[in-house]
Short mmCIF file of C-alpha atoms in Angstrom, two decimals:
data_model
loop_
_atom_site.label_atom_id
_atom_site.label_comp_id
_atom_site.label_asym_id
_atom_site.label_seq_id
_atom_site.Cartn_x
_atom_site.Cartn_y
_atom_site.Cartn_z
CA UNK R 1 89.51 142.99 83.85
CA UNK R 2 86.02 144.29 84.56
CA UNK R 3 85.14 143.96 80.87
CA UNK R 4 86.25 140.35 81.02
CA UNK R 5 84.00 139.58 83.99
CA UNK R 6 81.03 141.27 82.34
CA UNK R 7 81.53 139.38 79.05
CA UNK R 8 82.17 136.11 80.89
CA UNK R 9 78.92 136.62 82.79
CA UNK R 10 77.10 137.22 79.49
CA UNK R 11 78.63 134.06 77.95
CA UNK R 12 77.45 131.91 80.84
CA UNK R 13 74.07 133.63 80.97
CA UNK R 14 73.37 133.06 77.27
CA UNK R 15 74.64 129.49 77.34
CA UNK R 16 72.25 128.72 80.19
CA UNK R 17 69.45 130.24 78.13
CA UNK R 18 70.45 127.95 75.23
CA UNK R 19 69.56 124.85 77.25
CA UNK R 20 66.55 126.29 79.05
CA UNK R 21 64.77 127.87 76.06
CA UNK R 22 61.61 125.97 75.17
CA UNK R 23 61.68 126.75 71.47
CA UNK R 24 64.62 125.19 69.56
CA UNK R 25 64.93 128.21 67.25
CA UNK R 26 65.23 130.54 70.27
CA UNK R 27 67.87 128.22 71.65
CA UNK R 28 69.93 128.56 68.46
CA UNK R 29 69.55 132.34 68.60
CA UNK R 30 70.94 132.31 72.16
CA UNK R 31 73.78 130.09 70.92
CA UNK R 32 74.57 132.76 68.32
CA UNK R 33 74.77 135.37 71.09
CA UNK R 34 77.03 133.04 73.08
CA UNK R 35 79.40 132.75 70.13
CA UNK R 36 79.31 136.51 69.75
CA UNK R 37 80.54 136.90 73.34
CA UNK R 38 83.35 134.44 72.50
CA UNK R 39 84.37 136.76 69.68
CA UNK R 40 84.62 139.59 72.20
CA UNK R 41 86.78 137.38 74.44
CA UNK R 42 89.19 136.80 71.56
CA UNK R 43 89.39 140.53 70.89
CA UNK R 44 90.13 141.17 74.59
CA UNK R 45 93.01 138.69 74.27
CA UNK R 46 94.26 140.63 71.20
CA UNK R 47 93.65 137.61 68.95
CA UNK R 48 92.02 139.57 66.14
CA UNK R 49 92.31 136.89 63.49
CA UNK R 50 90.76 134.19 65.67
CA UNK R 51 88.01 136.63 66.66
CA UNK R 52 87.02 137.43 63.12
CA UNK R 53 87.30 133.81 61.96
CA UNK R 54 85.13 132.71 64.85
CA UNK R 55 82.70 135.40 63.77
CA UNK R 56 82.65 134.38 60.09
CA UNK R 57 82.82 130.61 60.41
CA UNK R 58 80.80 129.88 63.54
CA UNK R 59 78.34 132.77 63.66
CA UNK R 60 78.13 133.41 59.94
CA UNK R 61 78.12 129.92 58.51
CA UNK R 62 77.72 127.01 60.90
CA UNK R 63 74.95 128.51 63.00
CA UNK R 64 73.13 129.71 59.87
CA UNK R 65 73.07 126.07 58.79
CA UNK R 66 71.85 125.02 62.26
CA UNK R 67 69.07 127.57 62.05
CA UNK R 68 68.30 126.48 58.50
CA UNK R 69 67.89 122.83 59.50
CA UNK R 70 65.76 123.68 62.52
CA UNK R 71 63.47 125.88 60.46
CA UNK R 72 63.03 123.06 57.94
CA UNK R 73 62.32 120.45 60.62
CA UNK R 74 59.78 122.72 62.31
CA UNK R 75 60.23 121.20 65.75
CA UNK R 76 57.69 122.10 68.36
CA UNK R 77 56.42 120.85 71.67
CA UNK R 78 53.82 118.44 70.28
CA UNK R 79 56.30 116.51 68.14
CA UNK R 80 58.86 116.21 70.93
CA UNK R 81 59.15 112.75 72.44
CA UNK R 82 58.74 112.78 76.23
CA UNK R 83 61.95 111.61 77.88
CA UNK R 84 61.73 108.67 80.26
CA UNK R 85 62.89 109.10 83.85
CA UNK R 86 65.72 106.61 83.34
CA UNK R 87 67.24 108.81 80.59
CA UNK R 88 66.91 111.92 82.74
CA UNK R 89 68.60 110.15 85.66
CA UNK R 90 71.45 108.90 83.45
CA UNK R 91 71.89 112.37 81.97
CA UNK R 92 72.18 113.96 85.43
CA UNK R 93 74.81 111.44 86.52
CA UNK R 94 76.76 111.75 83.27
CA UNK R 95 76.71 115.55 83.37
CA UNK R 96 77.74 115.59 87.03
CA UNK R 97 80.72 113.31 86.35
CA UNK R 98 81.79 115.54 83.48
CA UNK R 99 81.58 118.63 85.70
CA UNK R 100 83.69 116.98 88.41
CA UNK R 101 86.32 115.96 85.82
CA UNK R 102 86.51 119.47 84.38
CA UNK R 103 86.82 121.09 87.81
CA UNK R 104 89.50 118.59 88.86
CA UNK R 105 91.42 119.12 85.63
CA UNK R 106 91.30 122.91 86.00
CA UNK R 107 92.48 122.64 89.59
CA UNK R 108 95.33 120.31 88.66
CA UNK R 109 96.55 122.68 85.96
CA UNK R 110 96.22 125.73 88.19
CA UNK R 111 94.45 127.43 85.29
CA UNK R 112 92.91 130.05 87.54
CA UNK R 113 96.17 132.00 87.30
CA UNK R 114 95.89 134.40 84.38
CA UNK R 115 98.02 133.40 81.41
CA UNK R 116 100.45 136.14 80.39
CA UNK R 117 101.42 136.01 76.73
CA UNK R 118 105.12 136.27 76.00
CA UNK R 119 104.35 138.23 72.85
CA UNK R 120 101.15 140.30 72.97
CA UNK R 121 101.07 140.49 69.16
CA UNK R 122 100.95 136.72 68.78
CA UNK R 123 97.30 136.77 67.68
CA UNK R 124 97.82 139.09 64.70
CA UNK R 125 97.47 137.50 61.27
CA UNK R 126 101.13 137.85 60.30
CA UNK R 127 102.51 136.15 63.41
CA UNK R 128 99.83 133.50 63.48
CA UNK R 129 100.50 132.61 59.85
CA UNK R 130 104.25 132.36 60.46
CA UNK R 131 103.77 130.12 63.48
CA UNK R 132 101.27 127.88 61.65
CA UNK R 133 103.37 127.47 58.52
CA UNK R 134 106.77 127.12 60.22
CA UNK R 135 106.52 125.49 63.61
CA UNK R 136 103.23 123.63 63.21
CA UNK R 137 103.23 122.89 59.48
CA UNK R 138 102.68 119.14 59.78
CA UNK R 139 99.71 119.27 62.20
CA UNK R 140 98.24 122.06 60.10
CA UNK R 141 98.46 120.04 56.88
CA UNK R 142 97.16 116.90 58.56
CA UNK R 143 94.14 118.68 59.94
CA UNK R 144 93.40 120.15 56.51
CA UNK R 145 93.51 116.64 55.00
CA UNK R 146 91.16 115.52 57.77
CA UNK R 147 88.69 118.28 56.85
CA UNK R 148 88.99 117.42 53.17
CA UNK R 149 88.24 113.76 53.84
CA UNK R 150 85.21 114.75 55.92
CA UNK R 151 83.99 116.85 52.98
CA UNK R 152 84.49 114.03 50.49
CA UNK R 153 82.69 111.67 52.85
CA UNK R 154 79.72 114.05 53.13
CA UNK R 155 79.46 114.35 49.34
CA UNK R 156 79.69 110.58 49.00
CA UNK R 157 76.88 110.08 51.52
CA UNK R 158 74.70 112.68 49.82
CA UNK R 159 75.01 111.32 46.27
CA UNK R 160 72.80 108.39 45.34
CA UNK R 161 74.45 105.09 44.59
CA UNK R 162 73.94 104.56 40.82
CA UNK R 163 73.37 100.80 41.30
CA UNK R 164 70.65 101.07 43.95
CA UNK R 165 69.02 104.21 42.53
CA UNK R 166 68.14 102.57 39.22
CA UNK M 1 93.36 158.94 71.73
CA UNK M 2 92.87 162.65 72.27
CA UNK M 3 89.51 164.33 72.52
CA UNK M 4 90.05 166.12 69.20
CA UNK M 5 90.65 162.78 67.45
CA UNK M 6 87.51 161.32 68.94
CA UNK M 7 85.47 164.32 67.78
CA UNK M 8 86.93 164.05 64.27
CA UNK M 9 86.12 160.33 64.13
CA UNK M 10 82.63 161.00 65.42
CA UNK M 11 82.02 163.63 62.72
CA UNK M 12 83.39 161.22 60.09
CA UNK M 13 81.05 158.46 61.27
CA UNK M 14 78.05 160.81 61.13
CA UNK M 15 78.99 161.99 57.63
CA UNK M 16 79.46 158.47 56.29
CA UNK M 17 76.22 157.37 57.89
CA UNK M 18 74.36 160.31 56.35
CA UNK M 19 75.95 159.69 52.95
CA UNK M 20 74.97 155.99 53.04
CA UNK M 21 71.38 156.88 53.88
CA UNK M 22 71.10 159.62 51.25
CA UNK M 23 72.65 157.38 48.59
CA UNK M 24 70.29 154.55 49.54
CA UNK M 25 67.33 156.98 49.33
CA UNK M 26 68.30 158.30 45.95
CA UNK M 27 69.16 154.80 44.71
CA UNK M 28 65.44 154.02 44.92
CA UNK M 29 64.77 157.10 42.76
CA UNK M 30 67.59 156.20 40.35
CA UNK M 31 66.33 152.64 40.11
CA UNK M 32 62.85 153.80 39.13
CA UNK M 33 64.17 156.28 36.60
CA UNK M 34 66.54 153.69 35.10
CA UNK M 35 63.80 151.05 35.01
CA UNK M 36 61.57 153.60 33.28
CA UNK M 37 64.29 154.37 30.75
CA UNK M 38 64.84 150.68 30.00
CA UNK M 39 61.12 150.10 29.54
CA UNK M 40 60.54 153.30 27.57
CA UNK M 41 58.48 154.98 30.30
CA UNK M 42 58.87 158.33 32.08
CA UNK M 43 59.21 157.19 35.69
CA UNK M 44 58.43 159.28 38.80
CA UNK M 45 57.97 162.94 37.83
CA UNK M 46 55.27 164.35 40.12
CA UNK M 47 56.93 165.08 43.48
CA UNK M 48 59.22 168.09 42.97
CA UNK M 49 61.16 168.91 39.81
CA UNK M 50 61.82 165.71 37.77
CA UNK M 51 60.31 163.78 40.68
CA UNK M 52 63.36 164.50 42.83
CA UNK M 53 61.34 164.56 46.05
CA UNK M 54 59.90 161.10 45.39
CA UNK M 55 62.20 159.33 47.93
CA UNK M 56 61.05 161.76 50.65
CA UNK M 57 57.43 161.08 49.79
CA UNK M 58 58.09 157.34 49.91
CA UNK M 59 59.84 157.68 53.26
CA UNK M 60 56.94 159.67 54.67
CA UNK M 61 54.51 157.06 53.42
CA UNK M 62 56.54 154.25 55.02
CA UNK M 63 56.59 156.01 58.39
CA UNK M 64 52.91 156.91 58.41
CA UNK M 65 51.42 153.59 57.28
CA UNK M 66 49.78 151.30 59.79
CA UNK M 67 52.10 148.83 61.42
CA UNK M 68 50.82 145.26 61.51
CA UNK M 69 52.32 142.46 63.57
CA UNK M 70 50.59 139.17 62.70
CA UNK M 71 48.81 137.51 65.66
CA UNK M 72 50.73 134.26 65.46
CA UNK M 73 54.07 135.86 64.76
CA UNK M 74 56.84 135.85 67.34
CA UNK M 75 56.50 139.57 68.09
CA UNK M 76 59.99 140.23 69.48
CA UNK M 77 61.84 138.44 66.68
CA UNK M 78 59.50 140.04 64.15
CA UNK M 79 61.00 143.40 65.17
CA UNK M 80 64.56 142.06 65.55
CA UNK M 81 64.65 140.87 61.91
CA UNK M 82 64.50 144.24 60.09
CA UNK M 83 66.55 145.95 62.83
CA UNK M 84 69.35 143.46 62.33
CA UNK M 85 69.14 143.84 58.55
CA UNK M 86 69.56 147.62 58.66
CA UNK M 87 72.21 147.47 61.38
CA UNK M 88 74.48 145.04 59.57
CA UNK M 89 74.05 147.06 56.38
CA UNK M 90 75.20 150.24 58.14
CA UNK M 91 78.26 148.94 60.03
CA UNK M 92 80.03 147.62 56.93
CA UNK M 93 81.26 151.08 55.91
CA UNK M 94 83.51 151.42 58.99
CA UNK M 95 86.64 149.93 57.42
CA UNK M 96 86.44 151.40 53.92
CA UNK M 97 89.16 153.99 53.16
CA UNK M 98 87.34 156.85 51.45
CA UNK M 99 90.46 158.84 50.60
CA UNK M 100 94.03 159.68 51.46
CA UNK M 101 94.85 161.69 54.57
CA UNK M 102 93.66 165.31 54.57
CA UNK M 103 95.97 167.89 56.18
CA UNK M 104 94.26 170.92 57.68
CA UNK M 105 96.74 173.14 59.54
CA UNK M 106 98.52 170.86 61.99
CA UNK M 107 95.78 168.25 61.94
CA UNK M 108 95.96 165.15 59.80
CA UNK M 109 92.53 163.71 59.15
CA UNK M 110 92.31 160.05 58.20
CA UNK M 111 89.36 159.50 55.87
CA UNK M 112 88.70 156.04 57.26
CA UNK M 113 86.83 155.28 60.46
CA UNK M 114 88.88 152.26 61.57
CA UNK M 115 92.00 150.83 59.98
CA UNK M 116 91.90 147.37 61.52
CA UNK M 117 94.46 144.88 60.25
CA UNK M 118 91.83 142.29 59.36
CA UNK M 119 89.68 144.86 57.51
CA UNK M 120 88.64 142.69 54.60
CA UNK M 121 87.63 139.86 56.92
CA UNK M 122 85.56 142.35 58.91
CA UNK M 123 83.59 143.19 55.77
CA UNK M 124 83.18 139.48 55.21
CA UNK M 125 81.90 138.94 58.75
CA UNK M 126 79.38 141.72 58.41
CA UNK M 127 78.16 140.25 55.12
CA UNK M 128 77.75 136.82 56.68
CA UNK M 129 75.85 138.36 59.61
CA UNK M 130 73.45 140.09 57.20
CA UNK M 131 71.61 136.89 56.43
CA UNK M 132 70.33 136.66 60.02
CA UNK M 133 68.07 139.68 59.48
CA UNK M 134 66.34 137.90 56.60
CA UNK M 135 66.23 134.51 58.33
CA UNK M 136 64.90 135.73 61.66
CA UNK M 137 62.32 137.99 60.00
CA UNK M 138 61.18 135.23 57.66
CA UNK M 139 60.84 132.67 60.44
CA UNK M 140 59.17 135.03 62.92
CA UNK M 141 56.43 135.95 60.43
CA UNK M 142 54.96 132.45 60.83
CA UNK M 143 54.13 132.30 57.14
CA UNK M 144 55.12 129.49 54.77
CA UNK M 145 56.12 131.87 51.98
CA UNK M 146 58.27 133.94 54.33
CA UNK M 147 59.91 130.79 55.68
CA UNK M 148 60.73 129.57 52.17
CA UNK M 149 62.18 132.97 51.34
CA UNK M 150 64.31 132.91 54.50
CA UNK M 151 65.58 129.40 53.79
CA UNK M 152 66.46 130.33 50.21
CA UNK M 153 68.32 133.39 51.46
CA UNK M 154 70.33 131.30 53.92
CA UNK M 155 71.42 128.64 51.46
CA UNK M 156 72.15 131.18 48.74
CA UNK M 157 74.29 133.36 51.00
CA UNK M 158 76.28 130.43 52.36
CA UNK M 159 76.95 129.04 48.87
CA UNK M 160 78.11 132.31 47.39
CA UNK M 161 80.15 133.31 50.44
CA UNK M 162 82.47 130.40 49.66
CA UNK M 163 83.30 131.51 46.13
CA UNK M 164 83.53 135.12 47.33
CA UNK M 165 86.08 134.09 49.96
CA UNK M 166 88.05 132.06 47.43
CA UNK M 167 88.13 134.95 44.95
CA UNK M 168 89.47 137.21 47.70
CA UNK M 169 92.22 134.70 48.59
CA UNK M 170 93.72 135.09 45.11
CA UNK M 171 93.70 138.86 45.61
CA UNK M 172 95.35 138.50 49.03
CA UNK M 173 98.15 136.43 47.47
CA UNK M 174 99.03 139.52 45.42
CA UNK M 175 98.54 142.20 48.07
CA UNK M 176 99.94 140.28 51.03
CA UNK M 177 97.81 142.22 53.52
CA UNK M 178 94.29 142.13 54.93
CA UNK M 179 94.09 145.85 55.68
CA UNK M 180 91.91 147.74 53.24
CA UNK M 181 94.01 150.89 53.70
CA UNK M 182 97.17 149.10 52.59
CA UNK M 183 95.37 147.41 49.70
CA UNK M 184 94.17 150.86 48.56
CA UNK M 185 97.66 152.36 48.87
CA UNK M 186 99.22 149.56 46.82
CA UNK M 187 97.03 150.49 43.85
CA UNK M 188 98.68 153.89 43.55
CA UNK M 189 98.09 155.74 40.29
CA UNK M 190 97.01 153.16 37.68
CA UNK M 191 98.20 149.91 39.37
CA UNK M 192 94.64 148.73 39.92
CA UNK M 193 94.13 145.18 41.06
CA UNK M 194 91.56 144.51 38.38
CA UNK M 195 94.43 144.47 35.87
CA UNK M 196 96.14 141.58 37.65
CA UNK M 197 92.99 139.83 38.91
CA UNK M 198 90.30 140.13 36.19
CA UNK M 199 88.88 136.66 36.86
CA UNK M 200 88.82 137.26 40.61
CA UNK M 201 86.98 140.52 40.06
CA UNK M 202 84.28 138.92 37.89
CA UNK M 203 83.79 136.17 40.49
CA UNK M 204 83.56 138.76 43.25
CA UNK M 205 81.06 140.78 41.23
CA UNK M 206 78.78 137.79 40.65
CA UNK M 207 78.96 136.86 44.34
CA UNK M 208 78.20 140.46 45.32
CA UNK M 209 75.01 140.27 43.27
CA UNK M 210 74.07 137.08 45.10
CA UNK M 211 74.95 138.43 48.56
CA UNK M 212 72.89 141.59 48.10
CA UNK M 213 69.92 139.53 46.79
CA UNK M 214 69.76 141.48 43.55
CA UNK M 215 68.38 140.17 40.27
CA UNK M 216 69.29 137.70 38.77
CA UNK M 217 69.78 136.24 42.25
CA UNK M 218 66.75 137.72 44.06
CA UNK M 219 65.17 134.34 44.73
CA UNK M 220 64.48 135.04 48.44
CA UNK M 221 61.89 137.62 47.35
CA UNK M 222 60.83 136.02 44.10
CA UNK M 223 57.29 137.37 43.82
CA UNK M 224 56.09 134.97 41.14
CA UNK M 225 56.65 131.99 43.45
CA UNK M 226 56.71 133.35 47.00
CA UNK M 227 54.31 136.37 47.07
CA UNK M 228 56.86 138.73 48.67
CA UNK M 229 59.40 136.24 50.01
CA UNK M 230 60.76 136.88 53.50
CA UNK M 231 59.02 140.26 53.84
CA UNK M 232 55.51 139.08 52.86
CA UNK M 233 54.07 139.87 56.31
CA UNK M 234 55.89 143.14 56.82
CA UNK M 235 54.34 146.56 56.53
CA UNK M 236 55.22 150.19 57.21
CA UNK M 237 58.78 151.13 58.23
CA UNK M 238 59.82 147.55 59.02
CA UNK M 239 59.31 146.73 55.36
CA UNK M 240 61.07 150.00 54.60
CA UNK M 241 64.11 148.87 56.60
CA UNK M 242 64.37 145.63 54.61
CA UNK M 243 64.18 147.48 51.30
CA UNK M 244 66.54 150.19 52.54
CA UNK M 245 69.06 147.63 53.77
CA UNK M 246 69.22 146.18 50.26
CA UNK M 247 70.16 149.56 48.79
CA UNK M 248 72.73 150.27 51.50
CA UNK M 249 74.24 146.83 50.91
CA UNK M 250 74.46 147.65 47.23
CA UNK M 251 76.32 150.86 48.05
CA UNK M 252 78.70 149.15 50.49
CA UNK M 253 79.45 146.25 48.18
CA UNK M 254 80.14 148.70 45.35
CA UNK M 255 82.50 150.56 47.68
CA UNK M 256 84.25 147.30 48.61
CA UNK M 257 84.64 146.32 44.96
CA UNK M 258 86.07 149.74 44.11
CA UNK M 259 88.49 149.51 47.05
CA UNK M 260 89.64 145.99 46.30
CA UNK M 261 89.80 145.95 42.53
CA UNK M 262 89.21 149.36 40.95
CA UNK M 263 91.93 151.35 42.66
CA UNK M 264 89.86 152.88 45.50
CA UNK M 265 90.61 156.63 45.53
CA UNK M 266 93.58 156.30 43.14
CA UNK M 267 93.57 157.64 39.61
CA UNK M 268 96.23 157.94 36.88
CA UNK M 269 98.54 160.98 37.10
CA UNK M 270 97.62 161.57 40.76
CA UNK M 271 101.16 162.67 41.63
CA UNK M 272 101.07 165.24 38.82
CA UNK M 273 97.72 166.48 40.09
CA UNK M 274 99.01 166.66 43.68
CA UNK M 275 101.94 168.79 42.48
CA UNK M 276 99.69 171.17 40.55
CA UNK M 277 96.52 171.64 42.63
CA UNK M 278 97.94 170.96 46.08
CA UNK M 279 97.79 167.83 48.23
CA UNK M 280 94.35 168.49 49.68
CA UNK M 281 92.89 169.25 46.26
CA UNK M 282 94.21 165.95 44.93
CA UNK M 283 92.80 164.10 47.96
CA UNK M 284 89.37 165.64 47.43
CA UNK M 285 89.53 164.79 43.72
CA UNK M 286 90.38 161.21 44.72
CA UNK M 287 87.36 161.00 47.03
CA UNK M 288 85.12 162.41 44.29
CA UNK M 289 86.45 159.88 41.79
CA UNK M 290 85.93 157.07 44.28
CA UNK M 291 82.28 158.04 44.61
CA UNK M 292 82.01 158.32 40.82
CA UNK M 293 83.27 154.73 40.53
CA UNK M 294 80.83 153.62 43.22
CA UNK M 295 77.94 155.25 41.35
CA UNK M 296 79.00 153.47 38.17
CA UNK M 297 78.79 150.18 40.02
CA UNK M 298 75.39 151.02 41.48
CA UNK M 299 74.24 151.84 37.97
CA UNK M 300 75.64 148.49 36.82
CA UNK M 301 73.61 146.70 39.53
CA UNK M 302 70.45 148.37 38.22
CA UNK M 303 71.35 147.86 34.57
CA UNK M 304 71.65 144.11 35.19
CA UNK M 305 68.42 144.05 37.18
CA UNK M 306 66.37 145.43 34.32
CA UNK M 307 68.10 143.38 31.63
CA UNK M 308 68.55 139.82 32.87
CA UNK M 309 65.71 137.58 34.07
CA UNK M 310 65.87 135.67 37.35
CA UNK M 311 67.56 132.28 37.65
CA UNK M 312 65.71 129.15 38.63
CA UNK M 313 66.72 127.88 42.07
CA UNK M 314 68.62 124.78 40.89
CA UNK M 315 70.42 126.87 38.27
CA UNK M 316 71.50 129.23 41.04
CA UNK M 317 72.94 126.39 43.10
CA UNK M 318 74.63 124.81 40.07
CA UNK M 319 76.24 128.13 39.17
CA UNK M 320 77.51 128.63 42.70
CA UNK M 321 78.86 125.18 43.44
CA UNK M 322 79.76 123.66 40.08
CA UNK M 323 81.02 126.67 38.13
CA UNK M 324 82.12 129.53 40.39
CA UNK M 325 83.96 127.49 43.05
CA UNK M 326 86.09 125.48 40.55
CA UNK M 327 86.95 128.68 38.65
CA UNK M 328 87.86 130.40 41.91
CA UNK M 329 90.14 127.52 42.96
CA UNK M 330 91.79 127.47 39.51
CA UNK M 331 92.29 131.23 39.82
CA UNK M 332 94.08 130.77 43.18
CA UNK M 333 96.35 128.06 41.75
CA UNK M 334 97.27 130.09 38.65
CA UNK M 335 97.88 133.23 40.74
CA UNK M 336 100.09 131.25 43.12
CA UNK M 337 102.16 129.77 40.27
CA UNK M 338 102.60 133.17 38.57
CA UNK M 339 103.66 134.85 41.83
CA UNK M 340 106.19 132.09 42.52
CA UNK M 341 107.65 132.37 38.99
CA UNK M 342 107.92 136.18 39.21
CA UNK M 343 109.51 136.23 42.66
CA UNK M 344 112.05 133.54 41.85
#
């Protein structure tokens, strides 16, 4: 349990640094550390497959692309638009409402009680695969079609329209 | 876990670490000698007999040279870059099974540091983490050439990781496990996976070249366009770490290829050998043969480097996205159909 509290502290600490860091590249690097602590959380829950997939997909691919884009855009303080007070005010109210909703939802669910898994080996690849392809086959297939359509859409947006390009 | 087990594991880790470093050191020597042979030169021959002490001299030079951190560089990240590169290169060897179990007296020694059940994905994760060393170092140098090198490295790694993952999926359809130990055991004697997955192996090999930034895919450090690429601003041992990491990566990816496709520590007639020279003798022979296979692959990496010129960047992307990925997907489909027909 102590490990959990330490890692949870690190997650929150790094995620605060993500939003307070002045340099956008530093902020992405803190985000990478935050995702790394999530990987440790998964391992503590004995969900090895989720842990390693989180590691490969989020840390190894998505955040590399984030970093890539930020390096290309070369954001710095001078090019940043100053935010007006109205936007800051709206952001504070919006964020506060979201926080209240989350806290209320957590309280309603009683999620502060630790969840005890019926089967501690549920997170291993074999069991996860069986559950995904037996019990949850339809949602699994639908979400894969959703991802495929997103991919096709991205390619379509990236290619030039032959009529307008000429 | 008992104390004795922990000590054994610790010794194993130290040995593997030392072997990786020594192999990386002597890979630099081998590369120069092989390059010399291909170009009809002599190569290093001054330090020690046949120039065998050359890597030590190079190491000494790297340590003793002046260390320069550019004024406008982000000094912390400038140091993090090479550290991350060498660290990710060294942790990949943890899941590779180097041999069968040795039996000494009552003790059974497992020649693998950690047999985790997602072993192959672990290797994959470490590979995908490796690009951060290059990216962070390239960005922190505050140099346009370094930045371009870093960006090239990032897009190249991401593109080739996809076809690498797809080529592994076809292999996993056959093996039915993610544990490298079990994959190695399934290839007992001569049942090597390369016989059933030749296309997958070639795809994996090409992607391994791209992931280790070796010629013909060494665009991140393409000196004709980018001075030195991501390590333009680096000097002394920090540069040494980047170069060293490349050689360790070459060693680890050769080891992974041998484990996945070329039968790991298995060899034909291994049962006959075990019956004649004893179990431990056969195990040690297996480990030796595994290293022999790894050295062949390292030689192959160097052979290609001194034979084939570098790709252009758009050719690299075309190869990755328009050729390798469709072939990899076709390979998965064909493998799936064949497995279904056989198991029916």
